[in-house]
Amino acid sequence: MKIRSARVMTGVAALALLATACGGGDDTAAPEDAAEGTMVIWADPERTEALMPFAERFGGAHGVTVDVQSIPNEDLQDNFVTAHQAGSGPDLVVGAHDWTGNLVRNGAIDPVQLPQDKADGFEPVSLDAVTFDGRLYGVPYAMENLVLFRNTDLAPDAPATVEELVAIGSGLKDAGEVDEILSLQVGAEGDAYHIYPFYSSAGGYLFGEGENGSLDPADMGVGQDASIEAFEKIAELGESGDGALKRSIDNQNAGPLFNDGKTAFYVSGPWAIPDMKTAGIPYDITPIPGFEDGGEARPFIGVQAFFVASGGANKVLAQEFVTNFVAEPELAVALYEADPRPPALTEALEMVSEQDPDLARVVEAGANGDPLPSLPEMSAIWGPFGQAEAAVIAGEDVATAVGSAGESITDQIG
Amino acid sequence: MGASEGAPTPRANDGPAVSAAGLALKACALGLAASLGVWAAVPLFDAANWVGLGIVAAVTALIFYAYLSPRHVPLKYLLPGTLLLVAFQILPVLYTVSTSVTNFGDGHRGDKEQAIAAIEAYSVVRAPDSTDYALTVAADGDPATGGLVFLLTAPDGAVYAGDAEGLTGLAPGDVTADPSGRITGADGYTVLTTGQINDRGGEVADLAVPTGDGSGIRSSGLSAAYEGTATRTYQEDCDCVVDSATGVEYAADEEAGLFVSADGEALLQGWQVGVGADNFLRFLTDRTVASSFFSILTWNIGFAAGTTFLVFTLGLALALLMHTRKPLRGQSLYRILLVLPYAMPSFAMLLLWRDMFNVDFGLINRMLGLDVDWLGGTWTARGSILLVNTWLGFPYMFLVATGALQAVPRELGQAARIDGASAWQAFRDVTLPLLMVAMTPILISTFAFNFNNFNAVWLTTAGGPFSPDNPLAGSTDLLITYTFRLAFGGQGAQYGFASAVSVFIFLIVAILSLVSLRQSRALEEVR
């Protein structure tokens, strides 16, 4: 009924609008019925272009038209869920794996069955990422994770620990060679994604593991003792400590700081590489170091994947596309060329790593990473966790900040 | 409007003059209204939405009646505005109110059937010892209507035909296969083309060839099949979902729109139900709302009133400066410069300002040699936002005040001066009251707009700085940014809750506007 009355509203609105202003155009176009045998893919503008030739090839092979429609990345998930509800969604959508939980909760995507021989071709972590509640919901094609970039002119050797990094950075800063010890974006509201490697190294966790290996939303780690201890360590790097982490470094200036040679170390992902190349900065890529007495720093692994819409008109074709077509290395390589992130297919990864040694290093730096949780509950973490991080870096009391973040998250998860 | 000299002379007894151009315009507009009506009616008819269809028909008929009948002249003028008001003001408000009493949001978007369909589809698990078959989709007889058959090749080369009844072995001699072993033809069956399969996509996706103990062979795309079991099924007699693997029953909870087990575990997929006043109560009883609502409301009013005051004072002052008897040299240049902030996209400007306030790298600290954490302290952040918002808003006031000043006769001020009033007195007691007649409605709308000025806050401070003990309410939060965080931050989008809060905010703004409109009546009596 909601949808219907919304439609009536739009109808009346359009009616009134055009009744008052005579545009002279003929507006009697029939409602756009999906032509028989047209498969629709939604992707963000960058991938749309790379997908086009493959869509045509797939269409040619199966006698259907494949239409790739470009939707801005920030609207893609919302639009998809809304369109699904209205029954006008696409057959396939290309998106980030951490949408999985929300898409499943809304019944907007179908599970995918990959035959074992196909599944073996993918990097295991990429399949883990699109697995939700023990089931596979998408077919991955690219991965990404944070790494440590190092200006090799300023710091020839990669630091093995955070402490070493801070020592080298402080030395350079004292010598006046750089302005900042490290460029890691924090911003006024904090940034959970970028601080997570340090948080995990210091022993903090977000969700505990339940049975069958998936994450357990009932065991939420923020606010527990381990997280407070982890943030104590992060606080030592903060503004009243070493000064390696600062709220004034945000997503706008983190890259330019490194690219202008004002810092020797920069925590970011493969998307930052093109700017570095343009700036001509000599860089090396290594894993993000952990604390001396802590565990390994585990960055989040983000995976880009194809999802089959549960409301699509061409579900069989869409399943065929993801099980047999996305698993082809050429498509992965083309998508890599459109946007240089490591392919999820092992064979494609090896192919592009030969021409682009950076990629192999990025993958290596993410070898022990954690897939970004795709639980719907994750959306309650970002805000409070980030604010706790910002408060701790500003030098506020750690137990208060992390404790109240934990309470807020628990409240919101409900 | 367009009555040209060359138009045929209207007959004297035919009421108001109607030119040929006007007549054509009218016919064109009515034609459009009719075609729009048809355009809106077709999908409504398809969806069998008779109420909607009735409304479209009634509105179209009303339009035709109003403009074809020579009577009801006021209606001709009122109708377009009224229809727009209904479409763009009243309907959204009604829609918001009706949403606010539901649990509409992520996980509760559709109806119960959709939730059940999703739960059942998601519960299919690949059997632990599942064989991967090569699949060819065929039909028993006619491709479009014959029963669907899966022609399957097991990894060991054995071939089968499977339908809804079960699996039957095929003699290898009856089938032809490609080198990979996938069947390309079988006696007695019609192999379907991709197009034919896609036309029957729903059936293909639903077909599970039973293999005993509840599992079935299902398709995975066009050329592969696997053995899987749906572990969760909906049972009508108990109105519950039963998990055959664990034996747990999830009973439908019509009040929450969820399937919940006896020990309180809920399935992820729910449906939309009415929840009455729950969303309103949740807002009123929320722990953080109780502690922060009044401080946020106070700042919110302060922000809206402060912005209105500052943009008005600055805009008016500049307008007065420009309002000289002899045009200032380069007056239009000044005016263009002053209007510039108004002409720039505010999104980009807000982000730019945010960067200028950065403590270490921002333009302001660098230029002034300061080390102030502008957006990090409660009052500096509030001041910064007011400054930015004033910068964005004063050109509009300047434009309006410039226009209004032209309408106030200069002689009145001069007369006051001759009577011995000082320049300030003449302005305060003569010009300003006359000016306020035109400006008051603008000030009220500026106040109402800034009361909900989401962008100005979200793009600069995002509500911060936050006190370490409350990460949900920051010191520059407006009600709208605060509730956005509450309604969309925690569990995805919760439209029902967001609508309930919108209703609250709507009431607050409505009351404030009503009070100030009452006040402004007093001013209007000046004239």
mmCIF file of N, CA, C and O in Angstrom, chain A residues 40-43 71-96 99-100 102-104 106-110 137 306-312, chain B residues 106 109 122 495:
data_model
loop_
_atom_site.group_PDB
_atom_site.id
_atom_site.type_symbol
_atom_site.label_atom_id
_atom_site.label_comp_id
_atom_site.label_asym_id
_atom_site.label_seq_id
_atom_site.Cartn_x
_atom_site.Cartn_y
_atom_site.Cartn_z
ATOM 1 N N VAL A 40 20.013 -6.670 -16.654
ATOM 2 C CA VAL A 40 20.486 -5.360 -16.219
ATOM 3 C C VAL A 40 21.500 -5.518 -15.088
ATOM 4 O O VAL A 40 21.274 -6.252 -14.135
ATOM 5 N N ILE A 41 22.632 -4.843 -15.232
ATOM 6 C CA ILE A 41 23.661 -4.852 -14.193
ATOM 7 C C ILE A 41 23.815 -3.434 -13.666
ATOM 8 O O ILE A 41 23.906 -2.490 -14.452
ATOM 9 N N TRP A 42 23.825 -3.263 -12.363
ATOM 10 C CA TRP A 42 24.123 -1.955 -11.777
ATOM 11 C C TRP A 42 25.547 -1.970 -11.241
ATOM 12 O O TRP A 42 25.934 -2.885 -10.504
ATOM 13 N N ALA A 43 26.304 -0.940 -11.618
ATOM 14 C CA ALA A 43 27.672 -0.837 -11.121
ATOM 15 C C ALA A 43 27.998 0.630 -10.949
ATOM 16 O O ALA A 43 27.262 1.491 -11.432
ATOM 17 N N ILE A 71 25.584 3.770 -11.570
ATOM 18 C CA ILE A 71 24.955 4.447 -10.429
ATOM 19 C C ILE A 71 26.085 4.905 -9.508
ATOM 20 O O ILE A 71 26.990 4.118 -9.244
ATOM 21 N N PRO A 72 26.063 6.148 -9.047
ATOM 22 C CA PRO A 72 27.140 6.600 -8.160
ATOM 23 C C PRO A 72 27.290 5.670 -6.955
ATOM 24 O O PRO A 72 26.291 5.211 -6.392
ATOM 25 N N ASN A 73 28.528 5.407 -6.599
ATOM 26 C CA ASN A 73 28.820 4.410 -5.579
ATOM 27 C C ASN A 73 28.087 4.666 -4.269
ATOM 28 O O ASN A 73 27.580 3.749 -3.629
ATOM 29 N N GLU A 74 28.001 5.952 -3.862
ATOM 30 C CA GLU A 74 27.425 6.225 -2.544
ATOM 31 C C GLU A 74 25.911 5.983 -2.510
ATOM 32 O O GLU A 74 25.345 5.812 -1.440
ATOM 33 N N ASP A 75 25.271 5.931 -3.695
ATOM 34 C CA ASP A 75 23.824 5.680 -3.715
ATOM 35 C C ASP A 75 23.481 4.242 -4.037
ATOM 36 O O ASP A 75 22.320 3.844 -3.968
ATOM 37 N N LEU A 76 24.502 3.481 -4.434
ATOM 38 C CA LEU A 76 24.234 2.189 -5.059
ATOM 39 C C LEU A 76 23.466 1.247 -4.140
ATOM 40 O O LEU A 76 22.445 0.685 -4.522
ATOM 41 N N GLN A 77 23.928 1.097 -2.898
ATOM 42 C CA GLN A 77 23.282 0.123 -2.024
ATOM 43 C C GLN A 77 21.841 0.539 -1.702
ATOM 44 O O GLN A 77 20.915 -0.268 -1.807
ATOM 45 N N ASP A 78 21.657 1.805 -1.342
ATOM 46 C CA ASP A 78 20.319 2.300 -1.012
ATOM 47 C C ASP A 78 19.363 2.152 -2.183
ATOM 48 O O ASP A 78 18.244 1.675 -2.040
ATOM 49 N N ASN A 79 19.847 2.598 -3.346
ATOM 50 C CA ASN A 79 18.999 2.512 -4.534
ATOM 51 C C ASN A 79 18.618 1.076 -4.835
ATOM 52 O O ASN A 79 17.499 0.783 -5.217
ATOM 53 N N PHE A 80 19.585 0.197 -4.644
ATOM 54 C CA PHE A 80 19.344 -1.201 -4.960
ATOM 55 C C PHE A 80 18.273 -1.772 -4.030
ATOM 56 O O PHE A 80 17.328 -2.420 -4.478
ATOM 57 N N VAL A 81 18.395 -1.516 -2.738
ATOM 58 C CA VAL A 81 17.424 -2.061 -1.789
ATOM 59 C C VAL A 81 16.041 -1.464 -2.045
ATOM 60 O O VAL A 81 15.026 -2.163 -2.040
ATOM 61 N N THR A 82 16.013 -0.156 -2.302
ATOM 62 C CA THR A 82 14.722 0.493 -2.563
ATOM 63 C C THR A 82 14.095 -0.044 -3.848
ATOM 64 O O THR A 82 12.901 -0.353 -3.889
ATOM 65 N N ALA A 83 14.927 -0.177 -4.892
ATOM 66 C CA ALA A 83 14.409 -0.669 -6.172
ATOM 67 C C ALA A 83 13.937 -2.110 -6.029
ATOM 68 O O ALA A 83 12.923 -2.507 -6.597
ATOM 69 N N HIS A 84 14.660 -2.879 -5.246
ATOM 70 C CA HIS A 84 14.249 -4.265 -5.023
ATOM 71 C C HIS A 84 12.850 -4.298 -4.423
ATOM 72 O O HIS A 84 11.996 -5.069 -4.835
ATOM 73 N N GLN A 85 12.636 -3.429 -3.447
ATOM 74 C CA GLN A 85 11.345 -3.402 -2.778
ATOM 75 C C GLN A 85 10.233 -2.983 -3.727
ATOM 76 O O GLN A 85 9.112 -3.452 -3.628
ATOM 77 N N ALA A 86 10.579 -2.089 -4.651
ATOM 78 C CA ALA A 86 9.577 -1.607 -5.600
ATOM 79 C C ALA A 86 9.436 -2.556 -6.777
ATOM 80 O O ALA A 86 8.611 -2.332 -7.653
ATOM 81 N N GLY A 87 10.253 -3.601 -6.821
ATOM 82 C CA GLY A 87 10.157 -4.561 -7.911
ATOM 83 C C GLY A 87 10.751 -4.078 -9.214
ATOM 84 O O GLY A 87 10.418 -4.577 -10.274
ATOM 85 N N SER A 88 11.627 -3.073 -9.147
ATOM 86 C CA SER A 88 12.186 -2.550 -10.393
ATOM 87 C C SER A 88 13.706 -2.585 -10.365
ATOM 88 O O SER A 88 14.361 -1.775 -10.987
ATOM 89 N N GLY A 89 14.261 -3.511 -9.618
ATOM 90 C CA GLY A 89 15.718 -3.574 -9.480
ATOM 91 C C GLY A 89 16.376 -4.248 -10.662
ATOM 92 O O GLY A 89 15.704 -4.735 -11.573
ATOM 93 N N PRO A 90 17.704 -4.290 -10.651
ATOM 94 C CA PRO A 90 18.461 -4.932 -11.725
ATOM 95 C C PRO A 90 18.541 -6.444 -11.482
ATOM 96 O O PRO A 90 17.969 -6.952 -10.517
ATOM 97 N N ASP A 91 19.253 -7.139 -12.371
ATOM 98 C CA ASP A 91 19.477 -8.569 -12.173
ATOM 99 C C ASP A 91 20.743 -8.832 -11.388
ATOM 100 O O ASP A 91 20.853 -9.831 -10.689
ATOM 101 N N LEU A 92 21.713 -7.922 -11.550
ATOM 102 C CA LEU A 92 22.997 -8.087 -10.873
ATOM 103 C C LEU A 92 23.417 -6.732 -10.324
ATOM 104 O O LEU A 92 23.114 -5.698 -10.916
ATOM 105 N N VAL A 93 24.114 -6.748 -9.208
ATOM 106 C CA VAL A 93 24.652 -5.494 -8.708
ATOM 107 C C VAL A 93 26.098 -5.739 -8.300
ATOM 108 O O VAL A 93 26.443 -6.821 -7.817
ATOM 109 N N VAL A 94 26.940 -4.749 -8.579
ATOM 110 C CA VAL A 94 28.355 -4.852 -8.241
ATOM 111 C C VAL A 94 28.598 -3.957 -7.044
ATOM 112 O O VAL A 94 28.307 -2.758 -7.098
ATOM 113 N N GLY A 95 29.072 -4.531 -5.952
ATOM 114 C CA GLY A 95 29.245 -3.696 -4.768
ATOM 115 C C GLY A 95 30.241 -4.261 -3.781
ATOM 116 O O GLY A 95 30.907 -5.263 -4.044
ATOM 117 N N ALA A 96 30.311 -3.592 -2.622
ATOM 118 C CA ALA A 96 31.278 -3.975 -1.591
ATOM 119 C C ALA A 96 30.712 -5.116 -0.756
ATOM 120 O O ALA A 96 29.512 -5.182 -0.504
ATOM 121 N N TRP A 99 28.213 -4.956 2.346
ATOM 122 C CA TRP A 99 26.767 -4.753 2.199
ATOM 123 C C TRP A 99 26.004 -6.047 2.458
ATOM 124 O O TRP A 99 24.797 -6.025 2.663
ATOM 125 N N THR A 100 26.715 -7.192 2.367
ATOM 126 C CA THR A 100 26.039 -8.487 2.340
ATOM 127 C C THR A 100 24.974 -8.620 3.424
ATOM 128 O O THR A 100 23.834 -8.981 3.151
ATOM 129 N N ASN A 102 23.277 -6.499 5.186
ATOM 130 C CA ASN A 102 22.081 -5.676 5.001
ATOM 131 C C ASN A 102 21.244 -6.156 3.823
ATOM 132 O O ASN A 102 20.016 -6.185 3.881
ATOM 133 N N LEU A 103 21.920 -6.560 2.739
ATOM 134 C CA LEU A 103 21.183 -7.044 1.568
ATOM 135 C C LEU A 103 20.447 -8.338 1.896
ATOM 136 O O LEU A 103 19.309 -8.550 1.481
ATOM 137 N N VAL A 104 21.088 -9.197 2.682
ATOM 138 C CA VAL A 104 20.444 -10.457 3.066
ATOM 139 C C VAL A 104 19.266 -10.169 3.985
ATOM 140 O O VAL A 104 18.186 -10.741 3.852
ATOM 141 N N ASN A 106 17.402 -7.703 3.986
ATOM 142 C CA ASN A 106 16.287 -7.188 3.203
ATOM 143 C C ASN A 106 15.832 -8.149 2.118
ATOM 144 O O ASN A 106 14.987 -7.795 1.295
ATOM 145 N N GLY A 107 16.432 -9.333 2.105
ATOM 146 C CA GLY A 107 16.036 -10.321 1.106
ATOM 147 C C GLY A 107 16.285 -9.877 -0.317
ATOM 148 O O GLY A 107 15.597 -10.302 -1.238
ATOM 149 N N ALA A 108 17.285 -9.015 -0.515
ATOM 150 C CA ALA A 108 17.461 -8.409 -1.830
ATOM 151 C C ALA A 108 18.387 -9.198 -2.742
ATOM 152 O O ALA A 108 18.425 -8.945 -3.941
ATOM 153 N N ILE A 109 19.148 -10.143 -2.180
ATOM 154 C CA ILE A 109 20.057 -10.915 -3.046
ATOM 155 C C ILE A 109 19.830 -12.409 -2.834
ATOM 156 O O ILE A 109 19.282 -12.827 -1.815
ATOM 157 N N ASP A 110 20.266 -13.188 -3.823
ATOM 158 C CA ASP A 110 20.151 -14.642 -3.758
ATOM 159 C C ASP A 110 21.502 -15.248 -3.396
ATOM 160 O O ASP A 110 22.530 -14.701 -3.781
ATOM 161 N N TYR A 137 27.170 -15.477 -0.818
ATOM 162 C CA TYR A 137 26.143 -14.593 -1.381
ATOM 163 C C TYR A 137 26.606 -13.774 -2.581
ATOM 164 O O TYR A 137 25.839 -13.011 -3.137
ATOM 165 N N PHE A 306 30.125 -9.376 -7.190
ATOM 166 C CA PHE A 306 28.877 -9.387 -7.960
ATOM 167 C C PHE A 306 27.811 -10.077 -7.125
ATOM 168 O O PHE A 306 28.042 -11.172 -6.616
ATOM 169 N N PHE A 307 26.650 -9.437 -7.003
ATOM 170 C CA PHE A 307 25.541 -10.046 -6.276
ATOM 171 C C PHE A 307 24.384 -10.285 -7.241
ATOM 172 O O PHE A 307 24.101 -9.456 -8.105
ATOM 173 N N VAL A 308 23.701 -11.409 -7.055
ATOM 174 C CA VAL A 308 22.521 -11.718 -7.874
ATOM 175 C C VAL A 308 21.285 -11.193 -7.151
ATOM 176 O O VAL A 308 21.019 -11.576 -6.010
ATOM 177 N N ALA A 309 20.539 -10.313 -7.817
ATOM 178 C CA ALA A 309 19.349 -9.743 -7.183
ATOM 179 C C ALA A 309 18.269 -10.812 -7.087
ATOM 180 O O ALA A 309 18.035 -11.564 -8.025
ATOM 181 N N SER A 310 17.613 -10.876 -5.925
ATOM 182 C CA SER A 310 16.591 -11.907 -5.764
ATOM 183 C C SER A 310 15.320 -11.535 -6.504
ATOM 184 O O SER A 310 14.493 -12.388 -6.771
ATOM 185 N N GLY A 311 15.162 -10.250 -6.844
ATOM 186 C CA GLY A 311 13.940 -9.835 -7.526
ATOM 187 C C GLY A 311 14.108 -9.685 -9.025
ATOM 188 O O GLY A 311 13.211 -9.177 -9.688
ATOM 189 N N GLY A 312 15.259 -10.086 -9.552
ATOM 190 C CA GLY A 312 15.526 -9.874 -10.966
ATOM 191 C C GLY A 312 14.627 -10.732 -11.851
ATOM 192 O O GLY A 312 14.105 -11.759 -11.419
ATOM 193 N N ASP B 106 15.325 -1.103 7.315
ATOM 194 C CA ASP B 106 16.102 -2.258 6.877
ATOM 195 C C ASP B 106 15.681 -3.490 7.674
ATOM 196 O O ASP B 106 15.610 -3.452 8.898
ATOM 197 N N ARG B 109 11.208 -4.166 5.321
ATOM 198 C CA ARG B 109 10.756 -3.362 4.192
ATOM 199 C C ARG B 109 9.540 -3.969 3.513
ATOM 200 O O ARG B 109 8.669 -3.259 3.048
ATOM 201 N N TYR B 122 17.128 -18.661 1.553
ATOM 202 C CA TYR B 122 18.451 -18.535 2.167
ATOM 203 C C TYR B 122 18.835 -19.761 2.969
ATOM 204 O O TYR B 122 19.968 -19.901 3.392
ATOM 205 N N TYR B 495 13.309 3.819 8.870
ATOM 206 C CA TYR B 495 12.468 4.909 8.391
ATOM 207 C C TYR B 495 11.317 5.212 9.342
ATOM 208 O O TYR B 495 10.925 6.358 9.501
#
